[in-house]
mmCIF file of C-alpha atoms in Angstrom:
data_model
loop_
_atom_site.group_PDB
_atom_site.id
_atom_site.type_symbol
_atom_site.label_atom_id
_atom_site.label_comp_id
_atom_site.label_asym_id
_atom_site.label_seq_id
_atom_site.Cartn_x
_atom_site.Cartn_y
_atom_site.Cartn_z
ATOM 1 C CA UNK A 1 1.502 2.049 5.416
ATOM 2 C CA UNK A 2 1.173 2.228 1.240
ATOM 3 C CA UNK A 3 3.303 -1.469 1.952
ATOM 4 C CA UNK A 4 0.663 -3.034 4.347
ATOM 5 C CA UNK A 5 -1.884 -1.635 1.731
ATOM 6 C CA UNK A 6 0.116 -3.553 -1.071
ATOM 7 C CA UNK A 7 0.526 -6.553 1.318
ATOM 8 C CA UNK A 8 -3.184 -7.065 1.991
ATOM 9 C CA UNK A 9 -4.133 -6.871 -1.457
ATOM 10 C CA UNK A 10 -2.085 -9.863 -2.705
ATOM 11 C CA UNK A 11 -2.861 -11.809 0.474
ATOM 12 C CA UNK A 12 -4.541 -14.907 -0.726
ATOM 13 C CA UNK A 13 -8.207 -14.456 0.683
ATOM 14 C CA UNK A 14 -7.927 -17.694 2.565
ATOM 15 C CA UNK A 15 -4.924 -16.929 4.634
ATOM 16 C CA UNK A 16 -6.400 -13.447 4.878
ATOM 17 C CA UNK A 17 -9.471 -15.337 6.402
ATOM 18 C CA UNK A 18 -7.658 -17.226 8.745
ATOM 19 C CA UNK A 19 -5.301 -14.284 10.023
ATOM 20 C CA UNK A 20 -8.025 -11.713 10.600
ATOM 21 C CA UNK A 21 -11.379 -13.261 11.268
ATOM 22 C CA UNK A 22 -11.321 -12.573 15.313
ATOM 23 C CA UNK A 23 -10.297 -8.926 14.825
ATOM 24 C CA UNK A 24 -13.271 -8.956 12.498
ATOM 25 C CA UNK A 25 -15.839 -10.541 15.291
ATOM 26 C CA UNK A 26 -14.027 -8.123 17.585
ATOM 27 C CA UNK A 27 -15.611 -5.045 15.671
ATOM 28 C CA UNK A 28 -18.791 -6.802 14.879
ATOM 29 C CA UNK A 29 -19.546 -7.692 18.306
ATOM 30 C CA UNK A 30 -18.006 -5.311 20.574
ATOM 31 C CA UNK A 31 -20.168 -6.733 23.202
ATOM 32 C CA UNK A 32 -17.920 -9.822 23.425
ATOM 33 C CA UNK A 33 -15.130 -8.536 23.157
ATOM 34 C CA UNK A 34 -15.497 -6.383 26.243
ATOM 35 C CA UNK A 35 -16.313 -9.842 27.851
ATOM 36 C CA UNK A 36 -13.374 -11.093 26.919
ATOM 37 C CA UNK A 37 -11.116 -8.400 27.152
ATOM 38 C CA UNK A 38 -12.563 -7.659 31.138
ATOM 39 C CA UNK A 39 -14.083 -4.387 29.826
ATOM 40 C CA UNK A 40 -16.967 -4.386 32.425
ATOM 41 C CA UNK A 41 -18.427 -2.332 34.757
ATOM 42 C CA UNK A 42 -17.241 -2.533 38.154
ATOM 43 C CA UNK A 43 -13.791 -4.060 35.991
ATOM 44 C CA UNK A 44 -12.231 -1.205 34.865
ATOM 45 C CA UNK A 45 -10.954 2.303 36.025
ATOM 46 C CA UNK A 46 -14.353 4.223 36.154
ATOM 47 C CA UNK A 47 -17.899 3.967 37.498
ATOM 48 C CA UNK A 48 -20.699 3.020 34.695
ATOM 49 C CA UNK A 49 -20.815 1.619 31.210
ATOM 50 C CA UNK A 50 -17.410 1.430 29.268
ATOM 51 C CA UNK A 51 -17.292 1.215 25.742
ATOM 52 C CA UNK A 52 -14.921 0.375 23.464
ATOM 53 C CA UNK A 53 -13.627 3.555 21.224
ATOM 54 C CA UNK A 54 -11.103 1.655 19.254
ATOM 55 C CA UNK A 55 -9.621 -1.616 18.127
ATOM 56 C CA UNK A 56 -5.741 -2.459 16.923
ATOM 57 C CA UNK A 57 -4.693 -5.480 15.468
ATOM 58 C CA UNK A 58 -0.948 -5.274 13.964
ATOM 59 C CA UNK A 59 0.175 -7.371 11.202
ATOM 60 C CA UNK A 60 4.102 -7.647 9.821
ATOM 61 C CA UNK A 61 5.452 -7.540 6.949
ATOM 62 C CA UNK A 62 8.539 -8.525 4.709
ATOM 63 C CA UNK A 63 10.963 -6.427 2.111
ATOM 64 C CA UNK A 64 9.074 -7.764 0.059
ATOM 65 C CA UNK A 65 5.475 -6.620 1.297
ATOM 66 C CA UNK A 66 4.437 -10.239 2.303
ATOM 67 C CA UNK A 67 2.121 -10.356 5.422
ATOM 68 C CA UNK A 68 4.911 -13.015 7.031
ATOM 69 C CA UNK A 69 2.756 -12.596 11.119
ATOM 70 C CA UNK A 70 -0.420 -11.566 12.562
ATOM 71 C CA UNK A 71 -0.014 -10.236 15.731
ATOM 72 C CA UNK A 72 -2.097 -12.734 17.907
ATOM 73 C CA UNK A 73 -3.470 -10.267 20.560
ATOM 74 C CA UNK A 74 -5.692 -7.076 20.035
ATOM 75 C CA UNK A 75 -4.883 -3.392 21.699
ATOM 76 C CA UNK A 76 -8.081 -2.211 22.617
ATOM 77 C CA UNK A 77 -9.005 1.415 23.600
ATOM 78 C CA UNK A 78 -11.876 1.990 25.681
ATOM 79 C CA UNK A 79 -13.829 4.869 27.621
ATOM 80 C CA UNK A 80 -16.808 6.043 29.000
ATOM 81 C CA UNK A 81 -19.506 8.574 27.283
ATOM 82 C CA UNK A 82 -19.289 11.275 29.584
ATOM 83 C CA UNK A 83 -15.560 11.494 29.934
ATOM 84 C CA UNK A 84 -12.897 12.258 27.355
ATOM 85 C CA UNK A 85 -10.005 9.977 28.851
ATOM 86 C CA UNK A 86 -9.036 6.725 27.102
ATOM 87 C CA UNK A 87 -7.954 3.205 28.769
ATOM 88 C CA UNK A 88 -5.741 0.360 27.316
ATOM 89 C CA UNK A 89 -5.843 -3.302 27.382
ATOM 90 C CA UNK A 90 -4.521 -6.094 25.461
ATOM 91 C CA UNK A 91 -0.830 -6.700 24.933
ATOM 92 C CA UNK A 92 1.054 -3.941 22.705
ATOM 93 C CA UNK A 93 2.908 -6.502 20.575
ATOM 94 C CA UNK A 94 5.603 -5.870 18.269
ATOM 95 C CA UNK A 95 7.080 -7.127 14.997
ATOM 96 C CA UNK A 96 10.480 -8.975 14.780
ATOM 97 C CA UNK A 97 13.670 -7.388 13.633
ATOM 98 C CA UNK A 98 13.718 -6.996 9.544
ATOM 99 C CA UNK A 99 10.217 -6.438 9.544
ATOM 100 C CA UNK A 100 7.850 -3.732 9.690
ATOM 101 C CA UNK A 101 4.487 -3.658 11.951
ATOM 102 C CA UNK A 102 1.225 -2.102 9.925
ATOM 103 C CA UNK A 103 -1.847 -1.739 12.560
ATOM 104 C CA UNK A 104 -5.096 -1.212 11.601
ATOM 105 C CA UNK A 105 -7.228 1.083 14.248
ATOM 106 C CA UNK A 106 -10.718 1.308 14.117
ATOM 107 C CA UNK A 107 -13.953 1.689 15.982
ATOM 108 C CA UNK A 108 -16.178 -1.511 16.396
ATOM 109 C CA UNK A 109 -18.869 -1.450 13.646
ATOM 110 C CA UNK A 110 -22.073 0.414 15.035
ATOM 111 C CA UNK A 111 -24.255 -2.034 12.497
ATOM 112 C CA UNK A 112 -22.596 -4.331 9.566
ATOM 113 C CA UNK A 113 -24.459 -3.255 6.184
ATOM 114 C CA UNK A 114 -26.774 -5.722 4.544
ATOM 115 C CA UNK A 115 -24.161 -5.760 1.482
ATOM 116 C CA UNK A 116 -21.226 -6.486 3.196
ATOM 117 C CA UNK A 117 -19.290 -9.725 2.294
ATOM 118 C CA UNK A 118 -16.834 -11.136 4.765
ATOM 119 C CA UNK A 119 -13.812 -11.730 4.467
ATOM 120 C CA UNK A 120 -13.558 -9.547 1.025
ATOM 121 C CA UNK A 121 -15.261 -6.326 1.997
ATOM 122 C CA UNK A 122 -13.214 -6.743 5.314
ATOM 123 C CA UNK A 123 -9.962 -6.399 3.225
ATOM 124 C CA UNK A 124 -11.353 -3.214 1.630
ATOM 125 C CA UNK A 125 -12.505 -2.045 4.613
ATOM 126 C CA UNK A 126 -9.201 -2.259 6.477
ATOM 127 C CA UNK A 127 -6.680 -0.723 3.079
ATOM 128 C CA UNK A 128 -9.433 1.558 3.300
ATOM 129 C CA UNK A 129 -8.496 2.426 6.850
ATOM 130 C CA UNK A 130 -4.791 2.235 5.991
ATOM 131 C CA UNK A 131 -5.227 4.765 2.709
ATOM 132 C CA UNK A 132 -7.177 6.841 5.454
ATOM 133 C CA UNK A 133 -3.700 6.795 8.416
ATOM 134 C CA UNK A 134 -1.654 7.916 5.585
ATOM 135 C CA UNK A 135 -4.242 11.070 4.697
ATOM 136 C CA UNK A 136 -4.405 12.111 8.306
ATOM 137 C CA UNK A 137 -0.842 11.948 8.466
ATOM 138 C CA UNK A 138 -0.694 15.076 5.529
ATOM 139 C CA UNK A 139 -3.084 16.471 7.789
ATOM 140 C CA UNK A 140 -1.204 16.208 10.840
ATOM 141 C CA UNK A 141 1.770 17.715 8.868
ATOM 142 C CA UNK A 142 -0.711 20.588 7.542
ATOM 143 C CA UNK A 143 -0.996 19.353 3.957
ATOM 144 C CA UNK A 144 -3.038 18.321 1.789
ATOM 145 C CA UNK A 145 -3.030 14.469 0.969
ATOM 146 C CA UNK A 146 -2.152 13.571 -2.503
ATOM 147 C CA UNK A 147 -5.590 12.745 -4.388
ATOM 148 C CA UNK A 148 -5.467 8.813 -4.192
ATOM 149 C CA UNK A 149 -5.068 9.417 -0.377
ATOM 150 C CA UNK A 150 -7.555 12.106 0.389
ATOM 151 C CA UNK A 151 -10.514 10.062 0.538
ATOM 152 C CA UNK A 152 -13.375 9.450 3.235
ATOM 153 C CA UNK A 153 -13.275 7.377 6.319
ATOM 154 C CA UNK A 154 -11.546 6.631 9.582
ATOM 155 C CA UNK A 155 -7.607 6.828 10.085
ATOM 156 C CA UNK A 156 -6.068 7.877 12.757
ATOM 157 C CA UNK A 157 -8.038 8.748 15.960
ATOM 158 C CA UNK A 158 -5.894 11.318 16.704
ATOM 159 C CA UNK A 159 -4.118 14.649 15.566
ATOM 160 C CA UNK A 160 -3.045 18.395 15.530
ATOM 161 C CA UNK A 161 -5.745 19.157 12.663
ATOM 162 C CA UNK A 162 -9.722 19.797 13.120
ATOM 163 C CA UNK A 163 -11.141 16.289 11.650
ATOM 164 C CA UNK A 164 -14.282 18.377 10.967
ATOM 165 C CA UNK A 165 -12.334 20.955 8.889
ATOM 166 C CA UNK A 166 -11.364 18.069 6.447
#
């Protein structure tokens, strides 16, 4: 993950643009993106309202920590208030051999703040997630995450420690 950190910050903004501007109308509108992912009610596993608890979008990378592919589809996770179950959809791609896959996972935006400048703040915002996997993974192990990785936001949705505790 510290590579895909390294990777998006010497992306040129432009090409960052171009590779990750749907995954960032994906969060900002979740609305749509159920549309288009089929994420209805009466479309999916449950009765009532689904929502969507996370979204993935994978990126690959070179020795050389060069973002050479974009995954083109999204892995969405998506549920219901009430229960605590999680559904898939979207296409679980994969890198190419001689590369390594780096996936951002996070929870559409509840509101975008009035400060926040696309696509730059969208960089920071996902190495920010990225810093975040690599803190809950100390977690997960029952450390404590060196200091440049123990800082605030979301990483991984899941683990063996008490997110609260931390």
């Amino acid at each position: 993950m510290r590579r895909g950190i390294d990777a998006l910050e010497k992306m040129p903004l432009d090409q960052f643009d171009e590779a990750f501007r749907e995954y960032y109308h994906a969060l900002i509108n979740p609305e749509r993106t159920k549309q288009e992912y089929g994420i209805t009610e009466g479309r999916v596993e449950f009765e009532g309202e689904p929502r969507i608890a996370l979204i993935m979008k994978g990126f690959c990378i070179n020795d050389e920590n060069e973002v050479v592919e974009v995954l083109p589809d999204m892995y969405i996770y998506y549920s219901k208030e009430d229960i605590e179950e999680t559904y898939t959809t979207g296409t679980p791609a994969s890198c190419s051999e001689g590369t390594t896959q780096i996936t951002p996972m996070v929870p559409p935006f509840v509101e975008v703040p009035e400060d926040f400048v696309y696509p730059e703040d969208f960089r920071g915002f996902l190495i920010n997630n990225l810093i975040c996997q690599i803190r809950d993974v100390y977690r997960n192990m029952g450390e404590i995450p060196p200091k440049q990785y123990d800082i605030e936001g979301y990483g991984k949705p899941k683990g063996n420690f008490d997110r609260d505790e931390y």
